[in-house]
Coordinates of C-alpha atoms and ligand atoms in Angstrom, one line a residue:
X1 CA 181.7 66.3 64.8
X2 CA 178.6 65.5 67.0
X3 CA 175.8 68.6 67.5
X4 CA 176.1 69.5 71.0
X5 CA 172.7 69.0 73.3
X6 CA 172.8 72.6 73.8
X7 CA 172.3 73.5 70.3
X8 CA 169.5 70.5 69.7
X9 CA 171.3 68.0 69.8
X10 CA 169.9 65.0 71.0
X11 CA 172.0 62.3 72.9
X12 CA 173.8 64.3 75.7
X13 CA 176.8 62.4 76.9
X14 CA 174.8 61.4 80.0
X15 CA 171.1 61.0 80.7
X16 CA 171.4 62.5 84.2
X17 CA 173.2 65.1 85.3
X18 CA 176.3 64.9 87.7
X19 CA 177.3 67.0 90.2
X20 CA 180.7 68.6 90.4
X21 CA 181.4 67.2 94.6
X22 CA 179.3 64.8 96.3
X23 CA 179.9 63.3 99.8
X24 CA 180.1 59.3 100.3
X25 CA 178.6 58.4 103.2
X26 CA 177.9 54.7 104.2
X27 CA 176.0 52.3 107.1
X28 CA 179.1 52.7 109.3
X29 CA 178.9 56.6 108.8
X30 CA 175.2 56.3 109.8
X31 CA 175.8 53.8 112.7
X32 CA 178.2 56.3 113.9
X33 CA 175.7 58.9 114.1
X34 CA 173.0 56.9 115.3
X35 CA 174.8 55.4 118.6
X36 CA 175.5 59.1 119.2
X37 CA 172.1 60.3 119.2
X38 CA 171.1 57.3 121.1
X39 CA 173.4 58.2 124.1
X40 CA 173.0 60.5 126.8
X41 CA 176.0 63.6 125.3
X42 CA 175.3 64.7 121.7
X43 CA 177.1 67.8 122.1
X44 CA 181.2 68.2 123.7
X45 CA 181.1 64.4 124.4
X46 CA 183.8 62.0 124.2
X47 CA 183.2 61.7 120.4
X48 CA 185.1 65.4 120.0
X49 CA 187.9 64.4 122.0
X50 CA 187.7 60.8 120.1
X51 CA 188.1 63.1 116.8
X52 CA 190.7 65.2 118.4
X53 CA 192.5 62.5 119.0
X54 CA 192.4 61.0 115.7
X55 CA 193.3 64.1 113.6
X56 CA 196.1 64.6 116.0
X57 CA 197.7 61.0 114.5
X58 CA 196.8 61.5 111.4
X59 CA 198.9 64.9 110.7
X60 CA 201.8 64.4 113.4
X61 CA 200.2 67.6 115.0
X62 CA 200.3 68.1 118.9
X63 CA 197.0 69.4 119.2
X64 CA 193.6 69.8 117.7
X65 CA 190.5 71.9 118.5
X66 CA 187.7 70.7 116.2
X67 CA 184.7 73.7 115.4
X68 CA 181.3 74.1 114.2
X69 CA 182.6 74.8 111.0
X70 CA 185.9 75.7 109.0
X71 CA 185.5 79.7 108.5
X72 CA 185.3 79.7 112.3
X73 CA 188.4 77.6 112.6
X74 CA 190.0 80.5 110.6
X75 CA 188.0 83.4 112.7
X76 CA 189.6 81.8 116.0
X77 CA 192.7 81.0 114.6
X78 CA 193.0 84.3 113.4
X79 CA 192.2 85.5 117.0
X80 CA 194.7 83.4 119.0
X81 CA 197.2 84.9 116.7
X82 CA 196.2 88.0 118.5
X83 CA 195.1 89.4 114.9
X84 CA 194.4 93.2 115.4
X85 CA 192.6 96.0 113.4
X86 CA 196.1 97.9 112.8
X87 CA 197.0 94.7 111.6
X88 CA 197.2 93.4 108.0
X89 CA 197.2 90.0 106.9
X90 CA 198.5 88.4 103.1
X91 CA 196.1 86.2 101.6
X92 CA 195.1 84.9 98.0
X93 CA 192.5 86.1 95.5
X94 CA 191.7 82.2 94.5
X95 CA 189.7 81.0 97.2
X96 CA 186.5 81.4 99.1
X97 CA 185.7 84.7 100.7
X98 CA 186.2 83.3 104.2
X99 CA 189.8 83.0 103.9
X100 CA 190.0 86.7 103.7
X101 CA 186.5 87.0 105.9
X102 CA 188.2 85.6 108.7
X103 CA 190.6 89.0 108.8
X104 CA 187.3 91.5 108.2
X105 CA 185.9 90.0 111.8
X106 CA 189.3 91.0 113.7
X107 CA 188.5 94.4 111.9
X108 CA 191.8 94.0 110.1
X109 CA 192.8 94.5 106.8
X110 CA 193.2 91.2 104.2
X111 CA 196.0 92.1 101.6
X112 CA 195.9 90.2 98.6
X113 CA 198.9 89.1 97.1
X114 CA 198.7 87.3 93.4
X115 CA 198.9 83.5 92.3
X116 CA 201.5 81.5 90.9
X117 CA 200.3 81.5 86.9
X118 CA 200.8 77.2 86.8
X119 CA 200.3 75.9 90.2
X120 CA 197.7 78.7 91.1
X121 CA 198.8 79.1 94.4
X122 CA 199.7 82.0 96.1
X123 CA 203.2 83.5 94.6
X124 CA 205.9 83.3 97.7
X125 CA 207.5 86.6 95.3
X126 CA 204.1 88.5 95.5
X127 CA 203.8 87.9 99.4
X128 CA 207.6 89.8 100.3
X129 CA 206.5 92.4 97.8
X130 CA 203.0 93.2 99.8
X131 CA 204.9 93.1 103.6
X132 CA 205.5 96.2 105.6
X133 CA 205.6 97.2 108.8
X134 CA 202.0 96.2 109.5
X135 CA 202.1 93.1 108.0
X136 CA 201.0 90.4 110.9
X137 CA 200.1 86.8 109.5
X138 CA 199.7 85.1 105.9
X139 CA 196.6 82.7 105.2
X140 CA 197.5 80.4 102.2
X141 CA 195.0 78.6 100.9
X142 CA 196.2 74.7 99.8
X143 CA 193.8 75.8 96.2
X144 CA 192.3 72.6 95.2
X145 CA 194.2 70.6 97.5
X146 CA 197.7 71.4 96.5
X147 CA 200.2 72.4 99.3
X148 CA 201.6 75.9 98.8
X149 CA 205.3 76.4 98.5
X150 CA 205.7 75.9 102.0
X151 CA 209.1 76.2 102.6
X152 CA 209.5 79.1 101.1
X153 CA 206.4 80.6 102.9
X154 CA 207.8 79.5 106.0
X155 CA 210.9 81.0 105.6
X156 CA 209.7 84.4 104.9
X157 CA 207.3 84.4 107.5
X158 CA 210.5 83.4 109.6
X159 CA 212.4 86.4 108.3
X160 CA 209.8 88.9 109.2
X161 CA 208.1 87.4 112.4
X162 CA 204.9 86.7 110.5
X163 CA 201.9 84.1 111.8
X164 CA 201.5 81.6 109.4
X165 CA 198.0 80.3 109.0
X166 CA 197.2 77.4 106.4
X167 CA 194.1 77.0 105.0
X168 CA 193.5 73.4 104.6
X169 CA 189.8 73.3 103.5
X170 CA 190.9 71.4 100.6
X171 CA 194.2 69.5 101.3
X172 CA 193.1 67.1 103.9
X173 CA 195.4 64.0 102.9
X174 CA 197.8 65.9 101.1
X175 CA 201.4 65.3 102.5
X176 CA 204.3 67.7 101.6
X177 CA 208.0 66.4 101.4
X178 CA 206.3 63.3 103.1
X179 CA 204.7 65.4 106.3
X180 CA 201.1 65.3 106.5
X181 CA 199.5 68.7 105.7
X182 CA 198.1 69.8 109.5
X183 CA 202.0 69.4 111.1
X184 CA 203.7 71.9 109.3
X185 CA 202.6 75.7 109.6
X186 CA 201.5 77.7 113.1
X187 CA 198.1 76.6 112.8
X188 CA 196.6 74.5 110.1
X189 CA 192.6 74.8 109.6
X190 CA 190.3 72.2 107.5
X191 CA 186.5 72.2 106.8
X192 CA 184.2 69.5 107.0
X193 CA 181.8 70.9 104.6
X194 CA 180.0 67.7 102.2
X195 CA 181.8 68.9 98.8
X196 CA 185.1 68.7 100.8
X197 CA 187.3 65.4 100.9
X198 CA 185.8 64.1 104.5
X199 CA 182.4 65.7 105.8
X200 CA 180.1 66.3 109.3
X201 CA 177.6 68.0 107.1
X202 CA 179.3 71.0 109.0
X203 CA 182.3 71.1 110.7
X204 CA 186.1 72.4 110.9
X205 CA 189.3 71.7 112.6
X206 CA 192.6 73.6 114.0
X207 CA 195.9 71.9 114.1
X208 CA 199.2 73.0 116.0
X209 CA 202.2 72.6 117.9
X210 CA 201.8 75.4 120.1
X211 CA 200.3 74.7 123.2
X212 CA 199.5 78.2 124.3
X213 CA 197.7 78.9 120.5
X214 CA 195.8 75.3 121.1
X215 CA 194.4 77.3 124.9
X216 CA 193.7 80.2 123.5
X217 CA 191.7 78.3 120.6
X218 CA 190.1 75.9 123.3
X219 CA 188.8 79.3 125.4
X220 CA 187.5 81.0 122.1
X221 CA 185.6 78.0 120.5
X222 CA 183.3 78.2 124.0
X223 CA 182.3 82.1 124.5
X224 CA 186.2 82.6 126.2
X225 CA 185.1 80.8 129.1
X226 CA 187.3 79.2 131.2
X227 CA 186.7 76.0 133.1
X228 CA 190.1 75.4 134.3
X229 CA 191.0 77.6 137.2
X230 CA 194.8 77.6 135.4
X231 CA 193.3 79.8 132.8
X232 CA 190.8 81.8 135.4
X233 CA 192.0 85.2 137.4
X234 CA 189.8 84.9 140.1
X235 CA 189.6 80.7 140.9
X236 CA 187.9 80.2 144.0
X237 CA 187.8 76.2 143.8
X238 CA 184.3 76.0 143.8
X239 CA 182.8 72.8 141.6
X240 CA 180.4 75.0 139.8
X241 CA 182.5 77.9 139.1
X242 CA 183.6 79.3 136.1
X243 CA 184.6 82.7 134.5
X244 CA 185.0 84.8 131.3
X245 CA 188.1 86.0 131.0
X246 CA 188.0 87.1 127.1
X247 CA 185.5 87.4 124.3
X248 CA 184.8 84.0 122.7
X249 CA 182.1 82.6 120.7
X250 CA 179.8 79.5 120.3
X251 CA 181.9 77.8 117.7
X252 CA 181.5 74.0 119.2
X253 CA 180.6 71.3 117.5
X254 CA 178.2 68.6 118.1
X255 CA 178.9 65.1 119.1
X256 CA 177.3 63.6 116.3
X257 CA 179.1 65.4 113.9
X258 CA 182.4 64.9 115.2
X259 CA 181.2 61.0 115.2
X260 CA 180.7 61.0 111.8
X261 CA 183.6 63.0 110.8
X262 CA 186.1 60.5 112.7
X263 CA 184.0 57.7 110.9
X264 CA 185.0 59.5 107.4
X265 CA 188.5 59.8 108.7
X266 CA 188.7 56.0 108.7
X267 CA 188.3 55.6 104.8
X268 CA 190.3 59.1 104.2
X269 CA 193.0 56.9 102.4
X270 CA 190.5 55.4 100.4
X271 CA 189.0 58.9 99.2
X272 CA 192.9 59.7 98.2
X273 CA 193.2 56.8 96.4
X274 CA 190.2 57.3 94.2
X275 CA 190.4 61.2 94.0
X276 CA 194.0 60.8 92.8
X277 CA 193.2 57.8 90.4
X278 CA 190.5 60.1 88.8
X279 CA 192.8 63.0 88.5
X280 CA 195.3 61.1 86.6
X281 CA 192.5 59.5 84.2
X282 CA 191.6 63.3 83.4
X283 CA 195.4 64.4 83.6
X284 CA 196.0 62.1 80.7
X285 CA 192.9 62.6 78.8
X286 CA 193.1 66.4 78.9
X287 CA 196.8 67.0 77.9
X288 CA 195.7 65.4 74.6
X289 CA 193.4 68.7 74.2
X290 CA 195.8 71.7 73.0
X291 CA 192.5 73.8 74.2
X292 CA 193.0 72.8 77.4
X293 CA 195.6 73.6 79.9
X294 CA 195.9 71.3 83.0
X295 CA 197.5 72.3 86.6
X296 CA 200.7 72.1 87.5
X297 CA 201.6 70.3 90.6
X298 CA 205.1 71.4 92.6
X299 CA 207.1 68.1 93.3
X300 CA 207.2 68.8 97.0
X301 CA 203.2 68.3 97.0
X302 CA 201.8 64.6 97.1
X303 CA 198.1 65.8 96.5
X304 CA 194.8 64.6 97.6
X305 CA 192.6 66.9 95.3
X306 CA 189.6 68.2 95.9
X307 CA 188.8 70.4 93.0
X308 CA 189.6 69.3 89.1
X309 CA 189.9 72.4 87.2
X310 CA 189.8 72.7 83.2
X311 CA 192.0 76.1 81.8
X312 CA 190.5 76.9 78.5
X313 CA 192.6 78.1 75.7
X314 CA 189.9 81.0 75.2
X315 CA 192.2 81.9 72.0
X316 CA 192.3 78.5 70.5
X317 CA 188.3 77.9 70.6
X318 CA 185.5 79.6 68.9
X319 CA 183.7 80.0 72.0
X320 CA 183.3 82.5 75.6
X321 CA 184.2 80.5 79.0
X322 CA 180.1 80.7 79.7
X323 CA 179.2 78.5 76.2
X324 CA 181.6 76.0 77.2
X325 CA 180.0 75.5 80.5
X326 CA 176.5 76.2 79.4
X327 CA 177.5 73.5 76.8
X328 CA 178.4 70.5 79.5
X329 CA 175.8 71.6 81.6
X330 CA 173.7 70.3 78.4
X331 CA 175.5 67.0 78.1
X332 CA 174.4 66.5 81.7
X333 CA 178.1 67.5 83.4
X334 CA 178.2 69.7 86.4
X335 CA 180.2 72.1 86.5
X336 CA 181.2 75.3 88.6
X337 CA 184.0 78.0 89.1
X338 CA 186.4 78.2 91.6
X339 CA 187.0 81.4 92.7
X340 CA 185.9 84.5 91.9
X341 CA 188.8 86.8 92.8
X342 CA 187.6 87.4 96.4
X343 CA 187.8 91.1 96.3
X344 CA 185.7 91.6 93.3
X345 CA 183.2 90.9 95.3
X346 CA 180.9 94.0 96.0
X347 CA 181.1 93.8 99.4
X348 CA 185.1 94.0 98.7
X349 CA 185.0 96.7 96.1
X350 CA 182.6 98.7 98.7
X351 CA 185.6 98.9 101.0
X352 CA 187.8 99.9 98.8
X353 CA 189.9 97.3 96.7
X354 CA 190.4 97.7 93.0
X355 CA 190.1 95.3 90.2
X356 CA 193.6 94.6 88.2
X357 CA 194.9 94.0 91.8
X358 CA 196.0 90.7 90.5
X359 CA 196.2 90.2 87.1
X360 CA 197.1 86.4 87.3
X361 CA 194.1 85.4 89.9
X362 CA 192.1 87.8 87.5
X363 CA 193.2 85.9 83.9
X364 CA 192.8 82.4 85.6
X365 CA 189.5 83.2 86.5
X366 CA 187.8 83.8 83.2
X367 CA 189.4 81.0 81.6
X368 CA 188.4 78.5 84.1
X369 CA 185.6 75.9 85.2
X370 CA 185.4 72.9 87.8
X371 CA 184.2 69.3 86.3
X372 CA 183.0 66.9 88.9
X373 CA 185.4 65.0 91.2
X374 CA 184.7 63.0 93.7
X375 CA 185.2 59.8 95.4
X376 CA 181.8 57.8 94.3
X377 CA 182.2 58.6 90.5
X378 CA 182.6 55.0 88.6
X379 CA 184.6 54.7 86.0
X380 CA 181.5 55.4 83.8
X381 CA 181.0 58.9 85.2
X382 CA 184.7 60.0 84.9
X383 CA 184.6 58.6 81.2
X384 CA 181.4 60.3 80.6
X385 CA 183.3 63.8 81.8
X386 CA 186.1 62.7 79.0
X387 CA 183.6 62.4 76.0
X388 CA 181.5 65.7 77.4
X389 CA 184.7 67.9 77.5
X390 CA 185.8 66.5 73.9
X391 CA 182.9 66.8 72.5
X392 CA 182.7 70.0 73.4
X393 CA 186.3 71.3 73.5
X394 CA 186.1 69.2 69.5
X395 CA 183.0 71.2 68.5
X396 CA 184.4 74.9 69.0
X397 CA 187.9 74.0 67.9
X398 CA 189.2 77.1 66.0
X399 CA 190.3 75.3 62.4
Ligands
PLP1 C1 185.1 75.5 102.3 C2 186.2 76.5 102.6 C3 186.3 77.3 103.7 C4 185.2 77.4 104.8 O1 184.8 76.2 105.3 P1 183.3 76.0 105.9 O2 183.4 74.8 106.7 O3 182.4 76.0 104.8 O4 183.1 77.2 106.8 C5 187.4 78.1 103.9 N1 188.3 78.2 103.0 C6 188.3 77.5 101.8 C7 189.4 77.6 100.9 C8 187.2 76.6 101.6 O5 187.1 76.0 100.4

């Protein structure tokens, strides 16, 4: 058995240390952006439409309002769907706060509902057992890139007249029963943030079939002003009017951003490829490891991941969650933890919620940690990963 870095040891598995998500971005990226900046529109140009355009193709949807970012694709989605404080609205623990934030800015109230123990998604089960009569709209989260049980979400949402809202921050590229995620529920957000699949540095998206969601959205995204006199109260035909008919927000994004987003969209396939290659590579390496336990993926999901996450047997290893990472750290392997149950947050507890609202979100959590996926790592790197994770899973083994 080989002494771990941590504990002196001194050939760590790498020499430098890896990050768990990295964006790829290359000359035609940077080409894209510069012919932007060297033109006369660098913000609502034809480079947002371009992108519009494009993501509309890509996921079959009718219509697309790209934002500055995706938690304000979920605030404005959440808003169109006419989201109101008496309101409450299912979510999942297992993602990042904004998926429940987006609910706090209507003033509503965010319901969790628990996970699915081997898929980690959000439990279709828990979501009927947390309606009642003031149940509006569910936000699942596609965790790590892996569609939720959609048809059975959709169908309950059917049954009681609920929004559905998808949280695609980490599925872009992920098809379910064949259909591109971004077709399928009421309105379908993704984020363009650099550890996601495809990046503007910032950025976000809203995709639907409804055209009176995709106005609402378009009069939201720019301070509820409308520019159209179909959407004014008072047109008067005048070239330079205009008139604010609800409360929106500065949510748009710039033309450069949106030029290099569409110029990521163009080697999306590309990222899948390589993202699913590596997850199979660890997939095979890691269910050789009784410590470890891997995902499980619903057949229905054909999955462009965007987070690789380890479950630790905590029982089977001689070790807390915190020395295993501390321990790749060492060997030079970034790592990370995705999520902290949203609401035991303090902000969270502060308004109220309880811990042991979701005991599976809860036990996944401490047994958890993130290695690094991403489209750039070489065969090297994802071997690397391999060696750090049995070197350390191989050093704690309980005998
Ligand atoms: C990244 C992320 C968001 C927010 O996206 P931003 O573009 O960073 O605002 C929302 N939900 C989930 C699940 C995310 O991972």
């Amino acid at each position: 058995m080989k002494k771990l870095t941590i504990n002196g040891g001194r050939s760590p598995v790498r020499k430098n240390k890896i990050g768990y998500g990295k964006q790829f971005i290359d000359d035609e990226d940077i080409k894209a952006v510069v012919d932007v900046l060297q033109g006369d529109l660098i913000t609502c140009g034809p480079k947002v439409s371009e992108l519009e355009h494009k993501l509309c193709n890509l996921t079959g949807a009718k219509y697309a309002v790209v934002l500055a970012n995706g938690t304000a694709a979920l605030h404005v989605a959440c808003l169109a769907g006419k989201i109101k404080p008496e309101d409450e609205v299912i979510t999942t623990p297992m993602t990042f706060a904004a998926s429940a934030n987006c609910v706090l800015y209507c003033g509503s109230k965010p319901i969790f509902a628990d996970i699915n123990p081997e898929t980690y998604n959000i439990d279709p089960d828990d979501i009927e057992r947390k309606i009642n009569k003031n149940t509006k709209a569910v936000i699942a989260v596609d965790f790590t890139g892996q569609a939720v049980e959609l048809a059975r979400i959709m169908d309950i949402c059917r049954k009681h007249n609920l929004l559905l809202i998808e949280d695609a921050a980490h599925s872009i590229g992920t098809k379910y029963n064949g259909k591109p995620i971004g077709s399928i529920a009421d309105m379908t957000t993704f984020s363009f943030h650099p550890v996601k699949t495809v990046t503007g540095g910032e950025g976000g998206a809203i995709l639907t079939n409804s055209k009176e969601y995709y106005d609402k959205l378009m009069l939201y995204r720019t301070h509820g002003i409308a520019k159209n006199s179909s959407q004014m109260i008072y047109p008067t035909g005048e070239l330079w009017y205009y008139e604010q008919v609800d409360l929106g927000y500065n949510y748009r994004l710039t033309d450069f951003q949106a030029a290099l987003i569409s110029s990521q969209l163009n080697k999306l396939d590309k990222f899948s490829y390589r993202r699913k290659e590596i997850v199979q590579n660890y997939d095979e390496a890691f269910s050789k490891v009784p410590e470890i336990i891997i995902q499980k993926e619903i057949p229905e999901s054909d999955t462009t991941r965007h987070l690789y996450i380890i479950r630790l047997r905590l029982d089977m290893l001689n070790a807390t969650r915190k020395q295993i990472f501390d321990a790749l750290y060492a060997e030079n392997i970034g790592c990370n933890v995705h999520y902290i149950p949203v609401y035991w947050h303090p902000y969270y507890q502060k308004l109220g919620y309880k811990k042991g609202l979701c005991s599976n979100a809860e036990k996944l959590y401490e047994e958890i940690i993130s290695i690094p996926l991403y489209y750039s790592m070489t065969d090297e790197d994802v071997d690397g990963v391999i060696e750090a994770v049995n070197k350390v899973t191989d050093y704690y083994r309980k005998e």
